[in-house]
């Protein structure tokens, strides 16, 4: 029982950390149909920003200051999203997909370069706040509080996004614009502004994810790529653009990865890719491919 | 010359899709409250002309004034919010939300102080009341068309552009649409431009005819003059 419980717990940890990164990625794809390769780069900038905030405040911080650091990262990266929409995404709306791939890949490289310029090549890191730096024992299981916290954050972000898209006035307009932007503008909706809002939200989620996941990570300019790969796997399996799909896919892939590593500890990181390939062979449109949430 | 300011006036308008010029040197003006039919064969440029007025598709060169203002630099949504409202040919009802929500969306185009109450719209289209909670994808073609027109009206249009509003509808439904449009014109102060291939429908809804052929406006007169020149029909409308 101990092993199964711990393996599930580890799977959920993988799942929710990945979902935190994937949420903004799938949102922007669902609404603007832009596959944003730079998402991992902005996630990384979020992590570095929150690192800087925490160091400036003195290192080992209470929980609430750590949360404020993550929020600051969300706001800063959200503002970068505003700039990126104005300067880049707006020009990609009526051109071939290949251009957006090239443009967002260039942005990813730019993020790496900016991080090197500002923070250098050395590995950086801070500890989680003391409250999150302990372990809870449940029978035989020991669960790091930081991991529990990340799982909670993933669930909260998921529920919040779902509610926002389904219930709020802005969320409704976002769905309308996603379904038919041409008609939306004829109805007098300012489609540009709704796109801008979506981009800012997506980037802010990337920044927030960076801030939340930063403790326990070694910060280096390669950080962007690692999570991006997992996040792409999750949104592809979830059905591109679906928030619910990404959430479910993250759990499925997280559990498969975690059980894979339990049985074959010498091959970490392989099982989620294998599972992704196999599931897509059977169901190429992904889990929620037919019904786009966003 | 009439002293009333036109609500819409275009001069020397060209519209392009890619490299091909679909509309050539079009000039047209519509006065407040006027009902105009835009007739032409399939592919003559009726839809393209309507979309050009809203900057909603083709690349447009030329002069467009609406309500006395030059709108040629305005985005589509800004033009809609001035009261220039297009109900497109393919209706474009949002399928995953209800009829009531679809109609409510039209309100975004309404100018401040010009809002139409939804009661007013449901009064105009009694058929809609029982459909309110139905999802967009559950509607018949005729119902979709009525929802599309009702949604357009929510934007308090000063010029309502209807692109083939009875295309593909049964004759009974076409008759209903004639009555709807008559009711709209009685109760609301608006000008109307209807693109049509259905001559009898267009005749019953409008008092002026504009013929378009291969992207050029070739005739712009009353129905009486149109009827007095039967060769027009042969030359510009016969398939």
Coordinates of C-alpha atoms in Angstrom, one line a residue:
Chain A
X1 CA 0.0 0.0 0.0
X2 CA 2.8 2.3 0.8
X3 CA 4.3 2.0 -2.6
X4 CA 1.0 2.5 -4.5
X5 CA 0.1 5.5 -2.4
X6 CA 3.5 7.2 -2.8
X7 CA 3.6 6.5 -6.5
X8 CA 0.2 8.0 -7.0
X9 CA 1.3 11.0 -4.9
X10 CA 4.4 11.5 -7.0
X11 CA 2.3 11.1 -10.2
X12 CA 0.0 13.9 -9.0
X13 CA 2.9 16.1 -8.1
X14 CA 4.3 15.7 -11.7
X15 CA 0.8 16.2 -13.1
X16 CA 0.0 19.4 -11.2
X17 CA 3.4 21.0 -11.7
X18 CA 3.1 20.3 -15.4
X19 CA -0.5 21.5 -15.5
X20 CA 0.5 24.8 -14.0
X21 CA 2.7 25.4 -17.0
X22 CA 0.4 23.9 -19.5
X23 CA -2.7 25.9 -18.5
X24 CA -1.6 29.2 -20.1
X25 CA -0.3 27.3 -23.1
X26 CA -3.6 25.5 -23.9
X27 CA -5.5 28.7 -23.2
X28 CA -3.7 30.8 -25.8
X29 CA -3.9 28.0 -28.3
X30 CA -7.6 27.5 -27.7
X31 CA -8.4 31.2 -28.2
X32 CA -5.8 32.6 -30.6
X33 CA -4.7 29.3 -32.2
X34 CA -1.1 30.3 -31.6
X35 CA 1.2 27.5 -30.6
X36 CA 3.4 29.5 -28.2
X37 CA 6.9 27.9 -28.1
X38 CA 8.0 30.9 -25.9
X39 CA 5.7 29.8 -23.1
X40 CA 8.5 27.9 -21.4
X41 CA 10.8 30.9 -21.7
X42 CA 8.3 33.2 -20.0
X43 CA 7.7 30.5 -17.3
X44 CA 11.4 30.6 -16.7
X45 CA 11.4 34.4 -16.5
X46 CA 8.7 34.1 -14.0
X47 CA 10.8 31.8 -11.9
X48 CA 13.8 34.2 -12.1
X49 CA 11.7 37.2 -11.2
X50 CA 10.3 35.5 -8.2
X51 CA 13.8 34.4 -7.2
X52 CA 14.9 38.0 -7.4
X53 CA 12.0 39.1 -5.3
X54 CA 12.7 36.5 -2.6
X55 CA 16.4 37.2 -2.5
X56 CA 15.7 40.9 -2.2
X57 CA 13.4 40.2 0.7
X58 CA 16.0 38.2 2.5
X59 CA 15.9 34.6 1.4
X60 CA 14.0 32.2 3.7
X61 CA 10.6 33.7 3.7
X62 CA 7.3 33.1 5.3
X63 CA 4.6 31.6 3.1
X64 CA 2.8 34.8 2.3
X65 CA 5.9 36.6 1.1
X66 CA 6.7 33.6 -1.1
X67 CA 3.2 33.8 -2.5
X68 CA 3.6 37.5 -3.1
X69 CA 6.8 36.8 -5.0
X70 CA 4.9 34.4 -7.2
X71 CA 2.2 37.0 -7.8
X72 CA 4.8 39.6 -8.7
X73 CA 6.2 37.1 -11.2
X74 CA 2.7 36.6 -12.6
X75 CA 2.2 40.4 -13.0
X76 CA 5.6 41.0 -14.5
X77 CA 5.2 38.2 -17.1
X78 CA 1.6 39.3 -17.7
X79 CA 2.9 42.7 -18.7
X80 CA 5.5 41.1 -20.9
X81 CA 2.5 39.3 -22.5
X82 CA 0.9 42.7 -23.2
X83 CA 4.1 43.8 -25.0
X84 CA 4.4 40.5 -26.9
X85 CA 0.8 40.7 -28.1
X86 CA 1.3 44.3 -29.3
X87 CA 4.6 43.6 -31.0
X88 CA 4.4 40.1 -32.2
X89 CA 1.1 38.1 -31.9
X90 CA -1.0 40.9 -33.4
X91 CA 1.0 40.5 -36.6
X92 CA 0.6 36.7 -36.7
X93 CA -3.2 36.7 -37.0
X94 CA -3.6 36.6 -40.7
X95 CA -0.5 34.7 -41.7
X96 CA 0.5 31.1 -42.1
X97 CA 1.1 29.0 -39.0
X98 CA 4.7 28.5 -39.9
X99 CA 5.3 32.2 -39.2
X100 CA 4.0 31.9 -35.6
X101 CA 6.1 28.8 -35.0
X102 CA 9.2 30.7 -36.1
X103 CA 8.2 33.9 -34.3
X104 CA 7.5 32.2 -31.0
X105 CA 10.6 30.0 -31.2
X106 CA 12.6 33.2 -31.7
X107 CA 10.9 34.6 -28.6
X108 CA 12.0 31.5 -26.7
X109 CA 15.6 32.1 -27.7
X110 CA 15.2 35.7 -26.7
X111 CA 14.0 34.7 -23.3
X112 CA 17.0 32.5 -22.8
X113 CA 19.3 35.3 -23.9
X114 CA 17.7 37.8 -21.6
X115 CA 17.9 35.5 -18.6
X116 CA 21.6 34.9 -19.3
X117 CA 22.2 38.7 -19.6
X118 CA 20.4 39.5 -16.3
X119 CA 21.0 36.5 -14.1
X120 CA 24.0 34.8 -15.7
X121 CA 24.7 31.2 -16.4
X122 CA 25.2 29.9 -12.9
X123 CA 22.6 27.7 -11.2
X124 CA 20.6 29.6 -8.7
X125 CA 18.1 28.4 -6.1
X126 CA 16.2 29.2 -2.9
X127 CA 14.5 26.9 -0.4
X128 CA 10.7 26.8 0.0
X129 CA 9.3 28.8 2.9
X130 CA 9.8 26.9 6.2
X131 CA 6.1 25.9 6.4
X132 CA 6.5 24.2 3.0
X133 CA 9.9 22.7 3.9
X134 CA 8.6 19.8 6.0
X135 CA 7.1 16.4 5.6
X136 CA 3.7 15.0 6.6
X137 CA 3.6 11.4 7.6
X138 CA 0.4 9.5 6.7
X139 CA 0.9 5.9 7.9
X140 CA 4.0 4.8 6.1
X141 CA 3.8 7.6 3.5
X142 CA 5.8 10.7 3.9
X143 CA 4.6 13.7 1.9
X144 CA 6.6 16.8 1.5
X145 CA 4.4 19.8 2.3
X146 CA 5.8 21.7 -0.7
X147 CA 4.6 18.9 -3.0
X148 CA 1.1 18.9 -1.4
X149 CA 1.1 22.7 -1.9
X150 CA 1.9 22.4 -5.6
X151 CA -0.9 19.8 -6.1
X152 CA -3.3 22.2 -4.4
X153 CA -2.2 25.1 -6.5
X154 CA -2.7 23.0 -9.7
X155 CA -6.2 22.1 -8.6
X156 CA -7.0 25.7 -7.7
X157 CA -5.7 27.1 -11.0
X158 CA -7.8 24.5 -12.8
X159 CA -11.0 25.2 -10.9
X160 CA -10.5 28.9 -11.1
X161 CA -9.9 28.9 -14.9
X162 CA -12.9 26.6 -15.5
X163 CA -15.2 28.9 -13.5
X164 CA -13.8 32.0 -15.1
X165 CA -14.3 30.8 -18.6
X166 CA -17.7 29.2 -17.9
X167 CA -19.3 31.8 -15.6
X168 CA -17.8 35.2 -15.9
X169 CA -18.9 37.8 -18.4
X170 CA -15.4 38.1 -19.8
X171 CA -15.1 34.3 -20.0
X172 CA -18.2 34.1 -22.0
X173 CA -17.0 36.7 -24.5
X174 CA -13.7 34.8 -24.7
X175 CA -15.6 31.7 -25.7
X176 CA -17.6 33.6 -28.3
X177 CA -14.5 35.1 -29.8
X178 CA -12.8 31.7 -29.8
X179 CA -15.7 30.1 -31.6
X180 CA -16.1 32.8 -34.3
X181 CA -14.0 35.9 -34.2
X182 CA -15.3 37.2 -37.5
X183 CA -18.9 37.3 -36.3
X184 CA -17.9 38.6 -32.9
X185 CA -16.4 41.8 -34.5
X186 CA -19.6 42.2 -36.6
X187 CA -21.5 42.2 -33.3
X188 CA -19.4 45.0 -32.1
X189 CA -17.1 43.1 -29.8
X190 CA -13.6 44.4 -29.6
X191 CA -11.9 41.2 -30.6
X192 CA -8.4 42.7 -30.4
X193 CA -8.9 43.6 -26.8
X194 CA -10.3 40.2 -25.9
X195 CA -7.2 38.6 -27.5
X196 CA -5.0 40.9 -25.6
X197 CA -6.6 40.0 -22.4
X198 CA -6.3 36.3 -23.2
X199 CA -2.6 36.7 -24.0
X200 CA -2.0 38.6 -20.7
X201 CA -3.8 36.0 -18.7
X202 CA -1.9 33.2 -20.4
X203 CA 1.5 34.9 -19.8
X204 CA 0.5 35.7 -16.2
X205 CA -0.3 32.0 -15.6
X206 CA 3.2 31.2 -17.0
X207 CA 4.8 33.7 -14.6
X208 CA 2.8 32.5 -11.7
X209 CA 3.7 28.9 -12.4
X210 CA 7.4 29.9 -12.6
X211 CA 7.1 31.7 -9.2
X212 CA 5.3 28.8 -7.6
X213 CA 7.6 26.0 -8.9
X214 CA 10.8 28.0 -8.4
X215 CA 11.8 26.7 -4.9
X216 CA 13.4 23.2 -5.2
X217 CA 14.3 24.0 -8.8
X218 CA 17.8 24.7 -9.9
X219 CA 17.3 27.9 -11.9
X220 CA 19.3 27.9 -15.1
X221 CA 18.7 29.3 -18.6
X222 CA 17.7 25.7 -19.7
X223 CA 14.8 25.6 -17.3
X224 CA 12.3 26.8 -20.0
X225 CA 12.8 23.8 -22.2
X226 CA 12.3 21.1 -19.6
X227 CA 8.8 22.0 -18.5
X228 CA 7.8 23.1 -22.0
X229 CA 8.2 19.6 -23.3
X230 CA 6.0 18.1 -20.6
X231 CA 3.5 20.8 -21.0
X232 CA 3.3 20.3 -24.8
X233 CA 2.8 16.6 -24.2
X234 CA -0.1 17.4 -21.8
X235 CA -1.9 19.8 -24.1
X236 CA -1.5 17.6 -27.1
X237 CA -3.0 14.6 -25.3
X238 CA -5.6 16.8 -23.7
X239 CA -6.9 18.0 -27.1
X240 CA -5.3 21.2 -28.2
X241 CA -7.0 24.2 -26.5
X242 CA -9.0 22.4 -23.9
X243 CA -8.3 23.3 -20.3
X244 CA -10.2 20.3 -18.9
X245 CA -8.4 18.0 -21.4
X246 CA -5.0 19.4 -20.3
X247 CA -5.9 18.8 -16.6
X248 CA -7.0 15.2 -17.2
X249 CA -4.1 14.5 -19.5
X250 CA -1.7 15.8 -16.9
X251 CA -3.0 13.4 -14.4
X252 CA -3.0 10.4 -16.8
X253 CA 0.6 11.1 -17.9
X254 CA 1.8 11.9 -14.4
X255 CA 0.5 8.6 -13.1
X256 CA 2.0 6.6 -16.0
X257 CA 5.3 8.4 -15.6
X258 CA 5.3 7.8 -11.9
X259 CA 4.4 4.1 -12.1
X260 CA 6.9 3.7 -14.9
X261 CA 9.7 5.1 -12.8
X262 CA 8.6 3.0 -9.8
X263 CA 9.0 -0.2 -11.9
X264 CA 12.0 0.9 -14.0
X265 CA 13.8 3.5 -11.9
X266 CA 16.7 3.7 -14.4
X267 CA 14.5 5.3 -17.1
X268 CA 13.0 8.5 -15.7
X269 CA 11.2 10.8 -18.2
X270 CA 10.7 8.0 -20.8
X271 CA 7.3 6.8 -19.8
X272 CA 5.3 9.9 -20.3
X273 CA 6.6 10.2 -23.9
X274 CA 5.9 6.5 -24.6
X275 CA 2.4 6.8 -23.2
X276 CA 1.8 10.0 -25.2
X277 CA 2.8 8.3 -28.4
X278 CA 0.8 5.2 -27.8
X279 CA -2.4 7.1 -26.7
X280 CA -2.2 9.4 -29.7
X281 CA -1.9 6.5 -32.0
X282 CA -5.2 5.2 -30.6
X283 CA -6.9 8.6 -30.2
X284 CA -5.2 11.2 -32.4
X285 CA -7.5 14.1 -31.5
X286 CA -6.7 13.8 -27.8
X287 CA -8.9 13.4 -24.7
X288 CA -11.1 16.4 -25.2
X289 CA -10.3 16.9 -28.9
X290 CA -13.9 17.3 -30.0
X291 CA -15.1 19.7 -27.5
X292 CA -12.8 22.7 -27.0
X293 CA -13.3 24.2 -23.5
X294 CA -11.7 27.4 -24.3
Chain B
X1 CA -30.6 67.0 -55.1
X2 CA -32.1 65.9 -51.9
X3 CA -31.2 68.0 -48.8
X4 CA -31.2 65.1 -46.4
X5 CA -27.7 63.9 -45.5
X6 CA -27.3 60.3 -46.5
X7 CA -26.7 57.8 -43.7
X8 CA -24.2 55.9 -45.9
X9 CA -22.3 57.1 -48.9
X10 CA -19.5 55.4 -50.8
X11 CA -17.6 56.8 -53.7
X12 CA -15.1 55.1 -56.0
X13 CA -14.9 52.0 -53.9
X14 CA -12.8 49.1 -55.0
X15 CA -12.6 45.8 -53.1
X16 CA -10.0 43.1 -53.5
X17 CA -9.6 39.5 -52.6
X18 CA -5.9 38.8 -53.1
X19 CA -5.0 40.3 -56.4
X20 CA -8.4 40.2 -58.0
X21 CA -10.6 43.3 -57.9
X22 CA -14.1 42.1 -57.0
X23 CA -15.8 45.4 -56.6
X24 CA -15.0 48.1 -59.1
X25 CA -15.5 51.8 -58.6
X26 CA -18.7 51.5 -56.7
X27 CA -20.7 54.6 -55.7
X28 CA -23.9 54.4 -53.7
X29 CA -25.7 56.4 -51.1
X30 CA -28.6 55.6 -48.8
X31 CA -30.7 58.1 -46.9
X32 CA -32.0 57.5 -43.4
X33 CA -35.0 55.3 -43.4
X34 CA -34.6 54.2 -47.0
X35 CA -35.1 50.6 -48.0
X36 CA -32.8 49.4 -50.8
X37 CA -32.5 46.1 -52.6
X38 CA -29.1 45.0 -53.9
X39 CA -29.7 42.6 -56.7
X40 CA -27.3 40.6 -58.7
X41 CA -26.4 37.1 -59.8
X42 CA -24.4 34.7 -57.7
X43 CA -20.9 36.0 -57.5
X44 CA -21.8 39.5 -58.8
X45 CA -20.3 41.0 -55.6
X46 CA -23.3 41.5 -53.3
X47 CA -21.7 39.9 -50.3
X48 CA -18.3 41.4 -51.0
X49 CA -19.8 44.9 -51.2
X50 CA -21.6 44.4 -47.9
X51 CA -18.5 43.1 -46.2
X52 CA -16.5 46.0 -47.7
X53 CA -18.7 48.5 -45.9
X54 CA -17.7 46.9 -42.6
X55 CA -14.0 46.1 -43.5
X56 CA -14.9 42.5 -42.7
X57 CA -12.9 40.5 -45.3
X58 CA -11.8 42.1 -48.6
X59 CA -9.2 44.8 -48.8
X60 CA -11.0 48.0 -49.5
X61 CA -9.9 51.2 -51.3
X62 CA -12.1 54.2 -51.6
X63 CA -14.3 56.5 -49.7
X64 CA -16.9 55.3 -47.1
X65 CA -18.9 57.8 -45.1
X66 CA -21.4 56.8 -42.5
X67 CA -23.5 59.3 -40.7
X68 CA -21.4 62.0 -42.2
X69 CA -18.1 60.6 -40.9
X70 CA -15.3 59.1 -42.8
X71 CA -15.1 55.5 -41.5
X72 CA -12.6 54.1 -43.9
X73 CA -9.9 53.8 -41.2
X74 CA -12.2 52.3 -38.6
X75 CA -12.1 48.6 -37.5
X76 CA -15.1 46.4 -38.0
X77 CA -16.3 46.5 -34.5
X78 CA -16.1 50.3 -34.3
X79 CA -18.2 50.5 -37.5
X80 CA -20.8 48.1 -36.0
X81 CA -20.9 50.2 -32.8
X82 CA -21.8 53.3 -35.0
X83 CA -25.0 51.5 -36.1
X84 CA -23.8 49.9 -39.3
X85 CA -24.9 46.3 -38.7
X86 CA -24.4 43.3 -41.0
X87 CA -26.4 40.1 -40.8
X88 CA -24.2 37.8 -42.9
X89 CA -25.5 35.3 -45.4
X90 CA -24.3 32.2 -43.4
X91 CA -26.1 33.6 -40.3
X92 CA -23.3 32.5 -37.9
X93 CA -25.4 31.7 -34.9
X94 CA -23.2 30.5 -32.1
X95 CA -24.1 26.9 -31.7
X96 CA -23.0 26.2 -28.1
X97 CA -24.9 29.0 -26.4
X98 CA -28.7 29.6 -26.2
X99 CA -30.8 31.7 -28.5
X100 CA -31.3 34.2 -25.7
X101 CA -27.5 34.5 -25.3
X102 CA -27.0 34.8 -29.0
X103 CA -29.5 37.7 -29.2
X104 CA -28.0 39.3 -26.1
X105 CA -24.6 39.4 -27.8
X106 CA -26.0 41.7 -30.4
X107 CA -26.3 44.4 -27.7
X108 CA -22.5 45.0 -27.9
X109 CA -23.0 47.0 -31.1
X110 CA -25.5 49.3 -29.5
X111 CA -24.4 52.9 -29.1
X112 CA -24.7 54.4 -25.6
X113 CA -28.3 55.4 -25.0
X114 CA -29.5 53.5 -28.1
X115 CA -30.0 50.1 -26.5
X116 CA -32.9 48.0 -27.6
X117 CA -34.6 46.1 -24.9
X118 CA -34.8 42.4 -25.4
X119 CA -38.6 42.5 -24.8
X120 CA -38.9 44.8 -27.8
X121 CA -37.1 42.2 -29.9
X122 CA -39.2 39.3 -28.6
X123 CA -42.3 41.4 -29.4
X124 CA -41.2 41.8 -32.9
X125 CA -40.4 38.1 -33.4
X126 CA -43.0 36.2 -31.4
X127 CA -41.6 33.0 -32.9
X128 CA -38.5 33.4 -30.8
X129 CA -40.1 33.3 -27.4
X130 CA -40.4 29.5 -27.2
X131 CA -36.9 29.1 -28.5
X132 CA -35.1 31.2 -26.0
X133 CA -33.5 28.4 -24.1
X134 CA -32.7 26.3 -27.1
X135 CA -29.0 25.9 -28.1
X136 CA -27.9 27.5 -31.4
X137 CA -27.3 24.1 -33.1
X138 CA -30.8 23.0 -32.5
X139 CA -32.4 25.6 -34.8
X140 CA -33.8 25.1 -38.3
X141 CA -32.5 27.3 -41.1
X142 CA -35.5 29.7 -40.9
X143 CA -35.2 29.9 -37.1
X144 CA -31.5 30.7 -37.4
X145 CA -32.2 33.4 -39.9
X146 CA -34.7 35.0 -37.5
X147 CA -32.3 34.8 -34.6
X148 CA -29.6 36.4 -36.8
X149 CA -31.9 39.3 -37.7
X150 CA -33.1 39.7 -34.1
X151 CA -29.5 39.7 -32.9
X152 CA -28.6 42.4 -35.5
X153 CA -31.5 44.5 -34.3
X154 CA -30.2 44.4 -30.7
X155 CA -27.4 46.6 -31.9
X156 CA -29.8 49.4 -32.7
X157 CA -28.7 49.6 -36.3
X158 CA -29.2 52.8 -38.3
X159 CA -28.4 50.9 -41.4
X160 CA -29.2 47.2 -41.3
X161 CA -27.5 45.1 -44.0
X162 CA -29.2 41.8 -44.6
X163 CA -27.3 39.4 -46.9
X164 CA -29.7 37.0 -48.6
X165 CA -32.0 36.7 -45.6
X166 CA -34.3 34.2 -47.2
X167 CA -31.8 32.1 -49.0
X168 CA -32.9 28.4 -48.7
X169 CA -36.0 29.2 -46.8
X170 CA -39.4 27.7 -47.5
X171 CA -42.0 30.0 -49.2
X172 CA -44.1 30.2 -46.0
X173 CA -41.1 31.3 -44.0
X174 CA -40.2 33.8 -46.7
X175 CA -43.6 35.4 -46.3
X176 CA -43.1 35.5 -42.5
X177 CA -39.8 37.2 -43.1
X178 CA -41.5 39.9 -45.3
X179 CA -43.9 40.6 -42.4
X180 CA -41.0 40.7 -39.9
X181 CA -39.1 43.2 -42.0
X182 CA -42.2 45.3 -42.4
X183 CA -42.8 45.3 -38.7
X184 CA -39.1 46.3 -38.1
X185 CA -39.4 49.2 -40.5
X186 CA -42.6 50.4 -38.8
X187 CA -41.3 50.3 -35.3
X188 CA -37.7 51.3 -35.6
X189 CA -36.1 54.1 -37.5
X190 CA -33.6 52.5 -39.7
X191 CA -32.4 52.2 -43.3
X192 CA -32.2 48.8 -44.9
X193 CA -30.0 47.3 -47.6
X194 CA -31.0 43.8 -48.6
X195 CA -28.8 41.7 -50.9
X196 CA -31.1 39.3 -52.7
X197 CA -31.6 36.9 -55.6
X198 CA -35.3 36.5 -54.7
X199 CA -36.9 39.3 -56.7
X200 CA -40.4 39.1 -55.3
X201 CA -39.1 39.1 -51.7
X202 CA -36.8 42.1 -52.4
X203 CA -39.7 43.9 -54.1
X204 CA -42.0 43.5 -51.1
X205 CA -39.4 44.8 -48.6
X206 CA -37.8 47.7 -50.4
X207 CA -38.6 50.8 -52.6
X208 CA -35.4 51.2 -54.5
X209 CA -33.2 48.8 -56.6
X210 CA -29.5 48.7 -57.1
X211 CA -28.2 46.2 -59.6
X212 CA -24.7 44.9 -59.4
X213 CA -23.1 42.9 -62.2
X214 CA -19.5 41.6 -62.2
X215 CA -18.6 43.9 -59.4
X216 CA -20.0 47.1 -61.0
X217 CA -23.1 48.9 -60.0
X218 CA -25.1 49.2 -63.2
X219 CA -28.5 50.5 -62.1
X220 CA -29.8 52.5 -59.2
X221 CA -33.5 53.5 -59.4
X222 CA -37.0 52.9 -58.2
X223 CA -38.8 49.7 -58.7
X224 CA -41.1 51.5 -61.3
X225 CA -38.1 52.4 -63.5
X226 CA -36.8 48.8 -63.0
X227 CA -40.1 47.4 -64.2
X228 CA -40.3 49.8 -67.1
X229 CA -37.1 48.3 -68.4
X230 CA -37.6 44.6 -68.6
X231 CA -34.3 44.1 -70.4
X232 CA -32.5 44.9 -67.2
X233 CA -33.6 41.6 -65.7
X234 CA -32.5 39.7 -68.7
X235 CA -29.1 41.4 -68.9
X236 CA -28.1 41.5 -65.3
X237 CA -30.1 38.9 -63.3
X238 CA -30.9 36.0 -65.7
X239 CA -28.7 33.0 -65.1

